[in-house]
XYZ file of N, CA, C and O in Angstrom:
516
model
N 97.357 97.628 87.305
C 96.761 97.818 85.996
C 96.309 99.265 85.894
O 95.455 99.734 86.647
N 96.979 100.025 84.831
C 96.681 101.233 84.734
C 94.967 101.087 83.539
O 94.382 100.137 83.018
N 94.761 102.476 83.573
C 93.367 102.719 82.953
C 93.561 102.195 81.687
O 92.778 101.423 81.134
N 95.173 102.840 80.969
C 95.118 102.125 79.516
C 95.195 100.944 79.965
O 94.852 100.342 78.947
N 95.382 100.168 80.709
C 95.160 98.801 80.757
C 94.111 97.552 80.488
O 94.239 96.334 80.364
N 92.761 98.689 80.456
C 91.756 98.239 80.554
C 90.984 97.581 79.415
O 90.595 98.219 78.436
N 90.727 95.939 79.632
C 90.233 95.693 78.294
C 89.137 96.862 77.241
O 88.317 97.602 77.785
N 89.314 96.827 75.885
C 88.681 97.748 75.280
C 87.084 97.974 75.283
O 86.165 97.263 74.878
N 87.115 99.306 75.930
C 85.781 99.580 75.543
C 84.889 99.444 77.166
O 83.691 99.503 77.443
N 86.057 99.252 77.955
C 85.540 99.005 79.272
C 85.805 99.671 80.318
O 86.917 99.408 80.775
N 85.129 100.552 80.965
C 85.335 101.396 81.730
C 85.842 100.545 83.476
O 85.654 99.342 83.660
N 86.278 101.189 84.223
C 86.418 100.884 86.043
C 85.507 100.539 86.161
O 85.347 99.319 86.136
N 84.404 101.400 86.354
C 83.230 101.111 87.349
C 82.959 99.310 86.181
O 82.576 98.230 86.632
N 83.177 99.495 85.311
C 82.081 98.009 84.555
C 83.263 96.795 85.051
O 82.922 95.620 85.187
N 84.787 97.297 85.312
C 85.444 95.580 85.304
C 84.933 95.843 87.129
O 84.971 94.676 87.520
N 84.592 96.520 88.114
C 84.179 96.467 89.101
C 82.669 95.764 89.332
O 82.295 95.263 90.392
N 81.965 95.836 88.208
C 81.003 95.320 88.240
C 81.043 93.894 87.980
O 80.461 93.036 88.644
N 81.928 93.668 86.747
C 82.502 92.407 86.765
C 82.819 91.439 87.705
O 82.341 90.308 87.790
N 83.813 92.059 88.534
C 84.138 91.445 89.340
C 83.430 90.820 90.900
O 83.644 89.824 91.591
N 82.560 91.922 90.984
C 81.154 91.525 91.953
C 80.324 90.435 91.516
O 79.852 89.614 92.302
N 80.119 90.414 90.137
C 79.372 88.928 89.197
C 80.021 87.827 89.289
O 79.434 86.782 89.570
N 81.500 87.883 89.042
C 82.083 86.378 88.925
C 82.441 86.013 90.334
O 82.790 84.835 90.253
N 82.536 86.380 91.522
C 82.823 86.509 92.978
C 81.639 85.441 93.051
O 81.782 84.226 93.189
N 80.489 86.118 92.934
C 79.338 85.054 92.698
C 78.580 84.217 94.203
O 77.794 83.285 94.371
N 79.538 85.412 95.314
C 79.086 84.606 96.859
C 79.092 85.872 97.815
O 79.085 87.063 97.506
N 79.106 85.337 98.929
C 79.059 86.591 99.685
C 80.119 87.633 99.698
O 79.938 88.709 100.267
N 81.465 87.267 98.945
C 82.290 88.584 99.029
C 81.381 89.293 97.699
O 80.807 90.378 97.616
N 81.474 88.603 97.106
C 80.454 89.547 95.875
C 79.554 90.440 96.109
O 79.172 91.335 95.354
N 79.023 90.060 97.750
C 77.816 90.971 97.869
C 78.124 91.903 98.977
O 77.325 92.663 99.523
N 79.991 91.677 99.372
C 80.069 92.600 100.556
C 80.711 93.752 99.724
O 80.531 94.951 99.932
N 81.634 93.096 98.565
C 81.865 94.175 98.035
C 81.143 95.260 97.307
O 81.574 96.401 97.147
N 79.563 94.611 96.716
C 78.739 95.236 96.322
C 78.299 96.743 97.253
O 78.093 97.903 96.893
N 78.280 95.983 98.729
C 77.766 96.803 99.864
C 78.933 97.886 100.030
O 78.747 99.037 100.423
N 79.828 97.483 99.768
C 80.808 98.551 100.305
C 80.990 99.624 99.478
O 81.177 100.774 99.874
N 80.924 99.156 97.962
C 80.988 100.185 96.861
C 79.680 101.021 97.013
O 79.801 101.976 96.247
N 78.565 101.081 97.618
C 77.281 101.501 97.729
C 77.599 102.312 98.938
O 77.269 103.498 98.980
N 78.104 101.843 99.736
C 78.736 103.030 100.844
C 79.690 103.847 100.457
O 79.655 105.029 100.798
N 80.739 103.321 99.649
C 81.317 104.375 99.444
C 80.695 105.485 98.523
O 81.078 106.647 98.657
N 79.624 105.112 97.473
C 79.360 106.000 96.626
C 78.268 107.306 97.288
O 77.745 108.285 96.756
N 78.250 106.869 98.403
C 76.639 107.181 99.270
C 77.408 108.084 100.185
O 77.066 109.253 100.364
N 78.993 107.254 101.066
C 79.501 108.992 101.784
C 80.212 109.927 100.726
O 80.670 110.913 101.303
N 80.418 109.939 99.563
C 81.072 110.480 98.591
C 80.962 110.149 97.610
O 81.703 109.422 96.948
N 78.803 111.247 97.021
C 78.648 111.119 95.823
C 80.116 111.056 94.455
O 80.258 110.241 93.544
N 81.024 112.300 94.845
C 82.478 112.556 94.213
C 83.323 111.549 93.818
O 84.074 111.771 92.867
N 83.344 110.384 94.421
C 84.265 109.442 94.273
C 84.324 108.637 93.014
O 83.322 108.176 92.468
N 85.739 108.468 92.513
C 86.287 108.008 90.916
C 86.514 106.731 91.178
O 87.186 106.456 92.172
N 86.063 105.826 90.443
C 86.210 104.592 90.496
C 87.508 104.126 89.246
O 87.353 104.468 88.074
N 88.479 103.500 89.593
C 89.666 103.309 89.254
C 89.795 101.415 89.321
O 89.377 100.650 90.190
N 90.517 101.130 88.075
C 90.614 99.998 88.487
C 92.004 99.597 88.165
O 92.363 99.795 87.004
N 93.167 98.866 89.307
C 94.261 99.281 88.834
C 95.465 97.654 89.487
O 95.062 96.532 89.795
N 96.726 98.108 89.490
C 97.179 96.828 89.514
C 96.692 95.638 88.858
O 96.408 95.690 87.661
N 96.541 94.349 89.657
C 96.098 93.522 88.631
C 94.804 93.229 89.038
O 94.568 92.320 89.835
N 94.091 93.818 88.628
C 92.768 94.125 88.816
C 91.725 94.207 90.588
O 91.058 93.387 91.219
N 92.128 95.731 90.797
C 92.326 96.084 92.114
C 91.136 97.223 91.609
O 91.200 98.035 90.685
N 90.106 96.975 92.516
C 89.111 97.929 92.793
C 89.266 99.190 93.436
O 89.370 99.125 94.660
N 89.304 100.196 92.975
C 89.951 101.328 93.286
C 89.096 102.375 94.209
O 87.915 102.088 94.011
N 89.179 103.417 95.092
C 88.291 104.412 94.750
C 89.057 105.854 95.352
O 89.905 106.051 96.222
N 88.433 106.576 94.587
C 89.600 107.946 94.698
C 88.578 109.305 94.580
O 87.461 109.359 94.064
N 89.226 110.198 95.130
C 88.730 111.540 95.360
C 90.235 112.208 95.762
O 90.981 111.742 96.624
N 90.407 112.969 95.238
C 91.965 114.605 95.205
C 92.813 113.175 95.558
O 93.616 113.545 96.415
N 92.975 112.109 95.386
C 93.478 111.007 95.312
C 93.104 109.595 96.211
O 91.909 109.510 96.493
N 94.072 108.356 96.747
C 93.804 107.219 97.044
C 92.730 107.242 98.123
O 93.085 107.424 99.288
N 91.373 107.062 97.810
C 90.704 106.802 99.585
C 90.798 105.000 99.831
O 91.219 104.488 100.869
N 90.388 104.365 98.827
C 91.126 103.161 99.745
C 90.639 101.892 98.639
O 89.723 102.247 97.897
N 91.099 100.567 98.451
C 90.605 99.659 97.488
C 89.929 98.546 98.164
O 89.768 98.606 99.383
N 89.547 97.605 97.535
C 88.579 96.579 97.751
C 89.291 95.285 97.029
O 89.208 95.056 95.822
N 89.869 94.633 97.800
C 90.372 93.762 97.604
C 89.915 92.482 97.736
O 88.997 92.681 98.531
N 89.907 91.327 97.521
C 89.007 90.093 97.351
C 90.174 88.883 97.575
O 91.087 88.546 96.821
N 89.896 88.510 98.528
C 90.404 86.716 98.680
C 90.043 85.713 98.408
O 89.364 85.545 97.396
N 90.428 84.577 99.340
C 89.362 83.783 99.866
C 88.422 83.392 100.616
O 87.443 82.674 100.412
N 88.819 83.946 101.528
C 88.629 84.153 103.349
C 87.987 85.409 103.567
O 87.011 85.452 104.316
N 88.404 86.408 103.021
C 88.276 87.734 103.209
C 88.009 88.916 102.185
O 88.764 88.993 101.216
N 87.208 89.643 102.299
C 87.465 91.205 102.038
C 88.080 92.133 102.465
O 87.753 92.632 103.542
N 89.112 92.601 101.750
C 90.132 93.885 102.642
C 89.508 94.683 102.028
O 88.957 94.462 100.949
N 89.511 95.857 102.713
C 88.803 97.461 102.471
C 90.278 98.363 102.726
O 90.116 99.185 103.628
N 91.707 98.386 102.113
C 92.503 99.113 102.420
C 92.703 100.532 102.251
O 92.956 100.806 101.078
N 92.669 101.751 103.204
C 92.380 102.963 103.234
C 94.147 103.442 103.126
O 94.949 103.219 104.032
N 94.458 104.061 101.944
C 95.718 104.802 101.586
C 96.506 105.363 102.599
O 97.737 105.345 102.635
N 95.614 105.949 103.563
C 96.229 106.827 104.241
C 95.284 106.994 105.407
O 94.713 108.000 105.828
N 95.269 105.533 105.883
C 94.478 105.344 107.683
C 95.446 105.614 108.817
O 95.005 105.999 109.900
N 96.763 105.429 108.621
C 97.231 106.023 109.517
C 97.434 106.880 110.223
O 98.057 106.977 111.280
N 96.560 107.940 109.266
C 96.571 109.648 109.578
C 94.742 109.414 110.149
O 94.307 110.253 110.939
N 94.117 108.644 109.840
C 93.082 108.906 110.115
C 92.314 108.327 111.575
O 92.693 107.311 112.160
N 91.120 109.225 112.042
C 90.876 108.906 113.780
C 90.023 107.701 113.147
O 89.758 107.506 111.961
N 89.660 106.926 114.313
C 89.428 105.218 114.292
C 88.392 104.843 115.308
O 87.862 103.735 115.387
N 88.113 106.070 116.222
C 87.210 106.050 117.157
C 86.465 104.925 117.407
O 86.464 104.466 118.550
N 85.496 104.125 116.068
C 85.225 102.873 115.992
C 85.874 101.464 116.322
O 85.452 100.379 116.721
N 87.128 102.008 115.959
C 88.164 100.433 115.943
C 87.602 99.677 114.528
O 87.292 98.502 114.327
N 87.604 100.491 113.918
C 87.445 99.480 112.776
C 88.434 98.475 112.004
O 88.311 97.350 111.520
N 89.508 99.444 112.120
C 90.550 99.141 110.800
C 91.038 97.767 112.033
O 90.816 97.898 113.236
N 91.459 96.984 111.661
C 91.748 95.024 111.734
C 92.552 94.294 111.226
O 92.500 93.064 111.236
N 93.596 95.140 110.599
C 94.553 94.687 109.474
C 95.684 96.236 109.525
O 95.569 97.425 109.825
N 96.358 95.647 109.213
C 98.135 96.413 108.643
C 98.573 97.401 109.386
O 99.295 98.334 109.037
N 97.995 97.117 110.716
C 98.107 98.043 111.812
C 99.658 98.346 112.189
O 99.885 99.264 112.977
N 100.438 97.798 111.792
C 102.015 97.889 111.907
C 102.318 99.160 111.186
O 102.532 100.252 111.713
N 102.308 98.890 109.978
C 102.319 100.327 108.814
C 102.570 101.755 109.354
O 102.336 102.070 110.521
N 102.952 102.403 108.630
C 103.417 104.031 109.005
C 101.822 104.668 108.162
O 101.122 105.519 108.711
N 101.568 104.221 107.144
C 101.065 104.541 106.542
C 99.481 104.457 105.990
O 98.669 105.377 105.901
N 99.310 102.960 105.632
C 97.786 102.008 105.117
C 97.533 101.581 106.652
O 98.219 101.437 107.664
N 96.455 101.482 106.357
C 95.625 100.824 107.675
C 94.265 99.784 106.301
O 93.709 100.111 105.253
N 94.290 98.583 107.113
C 93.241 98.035 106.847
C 91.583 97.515 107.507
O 91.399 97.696 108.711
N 90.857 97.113 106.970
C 89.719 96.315 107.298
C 89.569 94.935 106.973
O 89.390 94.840 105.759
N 89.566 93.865 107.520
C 89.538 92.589 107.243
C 87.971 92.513 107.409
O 87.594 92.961 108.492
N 86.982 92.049 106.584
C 85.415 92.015 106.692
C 85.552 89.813 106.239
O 86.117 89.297 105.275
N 85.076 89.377 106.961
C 84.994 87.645 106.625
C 83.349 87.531 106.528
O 82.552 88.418 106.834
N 83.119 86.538 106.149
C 81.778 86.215 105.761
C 81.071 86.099 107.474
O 81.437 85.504 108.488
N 79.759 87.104 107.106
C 79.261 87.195 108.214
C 79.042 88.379 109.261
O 78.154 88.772 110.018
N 80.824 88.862 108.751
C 80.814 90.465 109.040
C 79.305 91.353 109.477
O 78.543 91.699 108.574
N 79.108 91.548 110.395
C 78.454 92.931 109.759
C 79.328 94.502 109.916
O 80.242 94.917 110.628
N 78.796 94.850 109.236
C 79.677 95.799 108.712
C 78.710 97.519 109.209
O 77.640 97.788 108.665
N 79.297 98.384 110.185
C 79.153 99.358 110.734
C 78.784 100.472 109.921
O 79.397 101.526 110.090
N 78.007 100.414 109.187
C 77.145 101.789 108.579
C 77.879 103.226 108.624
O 78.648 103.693 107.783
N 77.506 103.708 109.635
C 77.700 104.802 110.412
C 79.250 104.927 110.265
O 79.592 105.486 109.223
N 80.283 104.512 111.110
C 81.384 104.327 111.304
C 82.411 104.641 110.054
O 83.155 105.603 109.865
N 82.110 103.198 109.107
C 82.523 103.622 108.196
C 82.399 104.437 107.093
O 83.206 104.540 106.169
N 81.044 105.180 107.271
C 80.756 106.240 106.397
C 81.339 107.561 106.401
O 81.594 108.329 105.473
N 81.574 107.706 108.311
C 82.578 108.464 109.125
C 84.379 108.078 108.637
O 85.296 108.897 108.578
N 84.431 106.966 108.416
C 85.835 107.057 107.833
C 85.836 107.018 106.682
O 86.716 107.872 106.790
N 85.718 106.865 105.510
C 85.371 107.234 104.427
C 85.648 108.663 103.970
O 86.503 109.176 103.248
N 84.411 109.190 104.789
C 84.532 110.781 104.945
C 85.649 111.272 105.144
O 86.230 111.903 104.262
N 86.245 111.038 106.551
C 87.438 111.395 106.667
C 88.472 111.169 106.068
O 89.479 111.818 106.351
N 88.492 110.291 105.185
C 89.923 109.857 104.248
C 89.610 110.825 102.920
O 90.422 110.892 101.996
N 88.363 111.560 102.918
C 88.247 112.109 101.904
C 88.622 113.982 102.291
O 89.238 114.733 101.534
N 88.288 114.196 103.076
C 88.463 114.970 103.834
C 89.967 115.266 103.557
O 90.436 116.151 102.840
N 90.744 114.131 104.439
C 92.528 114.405 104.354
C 92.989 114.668 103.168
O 93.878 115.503 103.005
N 92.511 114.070 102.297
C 92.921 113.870 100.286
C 92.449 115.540 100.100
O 93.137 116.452 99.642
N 91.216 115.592 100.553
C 91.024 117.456 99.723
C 91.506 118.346 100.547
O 91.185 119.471 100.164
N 92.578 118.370 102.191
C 92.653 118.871 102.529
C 94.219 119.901 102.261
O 94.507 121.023 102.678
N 94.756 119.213 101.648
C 96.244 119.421 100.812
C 96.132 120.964 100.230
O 97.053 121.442 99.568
Protein backbone atom coordinates (compact mmCIF):
# COMPACT_ATOMS: atom_id res chain seq x y z
CA UNK A 1 0.00 0.00 0.00
CA UNK A 2 1.48 3.08 -1.26
CA UNK A 3 0.93 6.59 0.66
CA UNK A 4 -1.75 7.49 -2.02
CA UNK A 5 -3.19 4.50 -0.76
CA UNK A 6 -4.05 5.74 2.35
CA UNK A 7 -7.58 6.05 3.52
CA UNK A 8 -8.43 9.92 3.27
CA UNK A 9 -7.24 12.26 5.50
CA UNK A 10 -5.02 9.74 7.24
CA UNK A 11 -1.63 9.96 7.73
CA UNK A 12 1.18 6.56 8.48
CA UNK A 13 1.96 7.32 11.76
CA UNK A 14 -2.30 7.42 12.54
CA UNK A 15 -3.14 3.87 10.43
CA UNK A 16 0.05 2.75 12.74
CA UNK A 17 -1.66 3.88 15.55
CA UNK A 18 -4.60 2.16 14.40
CA UNK A 19 -3.29 -0.74 14.13
CA UNK A 20 -1.66 -0.95 17.75
CA UNK A 21 -5.60 -0.26 18.98
CA UNK A 22 -7.31 -2.99 17.10
CA UNK A 23 -4.27 -5.66 17.91
CA UNK A 24 -5.82 -4.94 21.29
CA UNK A 25 -3.21 -7.62 23.17
CA UNK A 26 0.18 -7.97 23.73
CA UNK A 27 1.42 -7.66 20.10
CA UNK A 28 -0.32 -4.32 20.33
CA UNK A 29 1.83 -3.40 23.06
CA UNK A 30 5.09 -4.91 21.63
CA UNK A 31 4.57 -3.13 18.69
CA UNK A 32 3.80 -0.02 20.58
CA UNK A 33 7.31 -0.67 22.37
CA UNK A 34 9.14 -1.10 19.37
CA UNK A 35 7.85 1.98 17.52
CA UNK A 36 9.03 3.97 20.82
CA UNK A 37 12.45 2.49 20.28
CA UNK A 38 12.64 3.10 17.12
CA UNK A 39 11.58 6.73 17.41
CA UNK A 40 14.02 7.13 20.52
CA UNK A 41 17.35 5.59 18.44
CA UNK A 42 16.27 7.81 15.47
CA UNK A 43 14.52 10.96 16.45
CA UNK A 44 14.75 11.21 12.07
CA UNK A 45 12.79 8.30 11.29
CA UNK A 46 9.60 8.47 8.60
CA UNK A 47 6.91 6.46 9.38
CA UNK A 48 5.46 4.83 6.16
CA UNK A 49 2.70 2.66 5.86
CA UNK A 50 2.80 0.37 2.91
CA UNK A 51 1.85 -2.96 1.18
CA UNK A 52 -1.19 -4.17 2.66
CA UNK A 53 -0.96 -2.42 5.55
CA UNK A 54 2.71 -2.89 6.67
CA UNK A 55 4.17 -0.65 9.32
CA UNK A 56 6.97 0.97 7.89
CA UNK A 57 10.00 2.88 9.14
CA UNK A 58 12.56 4.71 7.05
CA UNK A 59 15.45 7.10 7.16
CA UNK A 60 17.79 7.83 3.44
CA UNK A 61 15.50 4.69 3.04
CA UNK A 62 14.12 0.97 4.35
CA UNK A 63 15.33 0.53 8.16
CA UNK A 64 12.95 -2.19 8.77
CA UNK A 65 8.85 -2.96 9.29
CA UNK A 66 6.69 -4.29 11.98
CA UNK A 67 4.80 -6.88 11.03
CA UNK A 68 1.93 -8.58 13.09
CA UNK A 69 0.65 -12.26 13.19
CA UNK A 70 -0.66 -14.47 15.30
CA UNK A 71 2.00 -15.99 17.15
CA UNK A 72 4.37 -13.36 16.51
CA UNK A 73 5.88 -9.97 15.92
CA UNK A 74 8.44 -9.71 13.08
CA UNK A 75 10.68 -6.63 13.30
CA UNK A 76 12.15 -7.11 9.55
CA UNK A 77 15.41 -4.97 8.99
CA UNK A 78 15.84 -4.21 4.93
CA UNK A 79 19.19 -4.67 4.94
CA UNK A 80 20.43 -6.96 8.16
CA UNK A 81 22.47 -8.81 6.20
CA UNK A 82 24.98 -6.12 5.90
CA UNK A 83 24.50 -5.42 9.40
CA UNK A 84 26.89 -6.65 12.73
CA UNK A 85 24.55 -8.79 15.15
CA UNK A 86 26.95 -8.98 17.98
CA UNK A 87 23.71 -9.54 20.13
CA UNK A 88 22.26 -12.43 18.10
CA UNK A 89 19.27 -10.86 17.81
CA UNK A 90 17.93 -11.26 14.39
CA UNK A 91 15.84 -15.10 14.71
CA UNK A 92 14.27 -15.20 11.45
CA UNK A 93 15.23 -15.12 7.51
CA UNK A 94 18.61 -15.91 8.29
CA UNK A 95 18.95 -17.78 4.87
CA UNK A 96 18.48 -14.43 2.84
CA UNK A 97 21.31 -12.54 0.99
CA UNK A 98 19.69 -9.70 2.05
CA UNK A 99 16.60 -9.10 5.10
CA UNK A 100 17.38 -10.48 8.27
CA UNK A 101 14.61 -10.81 10.81
CA UNK A 102 13.40 -10.69 14.56
CA UNK A 103 10.74 -13.07 15.64
CA UNK A 104 9.55 -11.32 19.27
CA UNK A 105 6.42 -14.02 20.73
CA UNK A 106 4.49 -13.06 23.65
CA UNK A 107 6.68 -12.77 26.55
CA UNK A 108 9.70 -11.75 24.64
CA UNK A 109 11.70 -9.50 26.39
CA UNK A 110 13.08 -7.48 24.19
CA UNK A 111 16.94 -6.08 24.50
CA UNK A 112 16.92 -2.28 24.88
CA UNK A 113 20.37 -1.60 24.30
CA UNK A 114 21.03 -4.07 21.46
CA UNK A 115 18.44 -3.18 19.47
CA UNK A 116 18.82 0.43 19.72
CA UNK A 117 22.48 -0.52 18.54
CA UNK A 118 20.90 -2.11 15.50
CA UNK A 119 18.56 0.25 14.61
CA UNK A 120 21.32 2.69 14.66
CA UNK A 121 23.25 0.79 12.54
CA UNK A 122 20.70 0.12 9.81
CA UNK A 123 20.45 3.77 9.87
CA UNK A 124 23.83 4.44 9.67
CA UNK A 125 24.20 1.97 6.37
CA UNK A 126 20.98 3.87 4.65
CA UNK A 127 22.90 7.44 5.23
CA UNK A 128 26.03 6.00 4.45
CA UNK A 129 25.54 5.82 0.47
Amino acid sequence: MSKSALPEGKSPSQMIDGRISELGDWRGELLSRLRALIKQADPEVVEEWKWRGVPVWEHAGMICTGETYKSVVKMTFAKGASLEDPSGLFNSSLEGNTRRAIDFHEGDRIDEQALTALIRAAVALNTAR
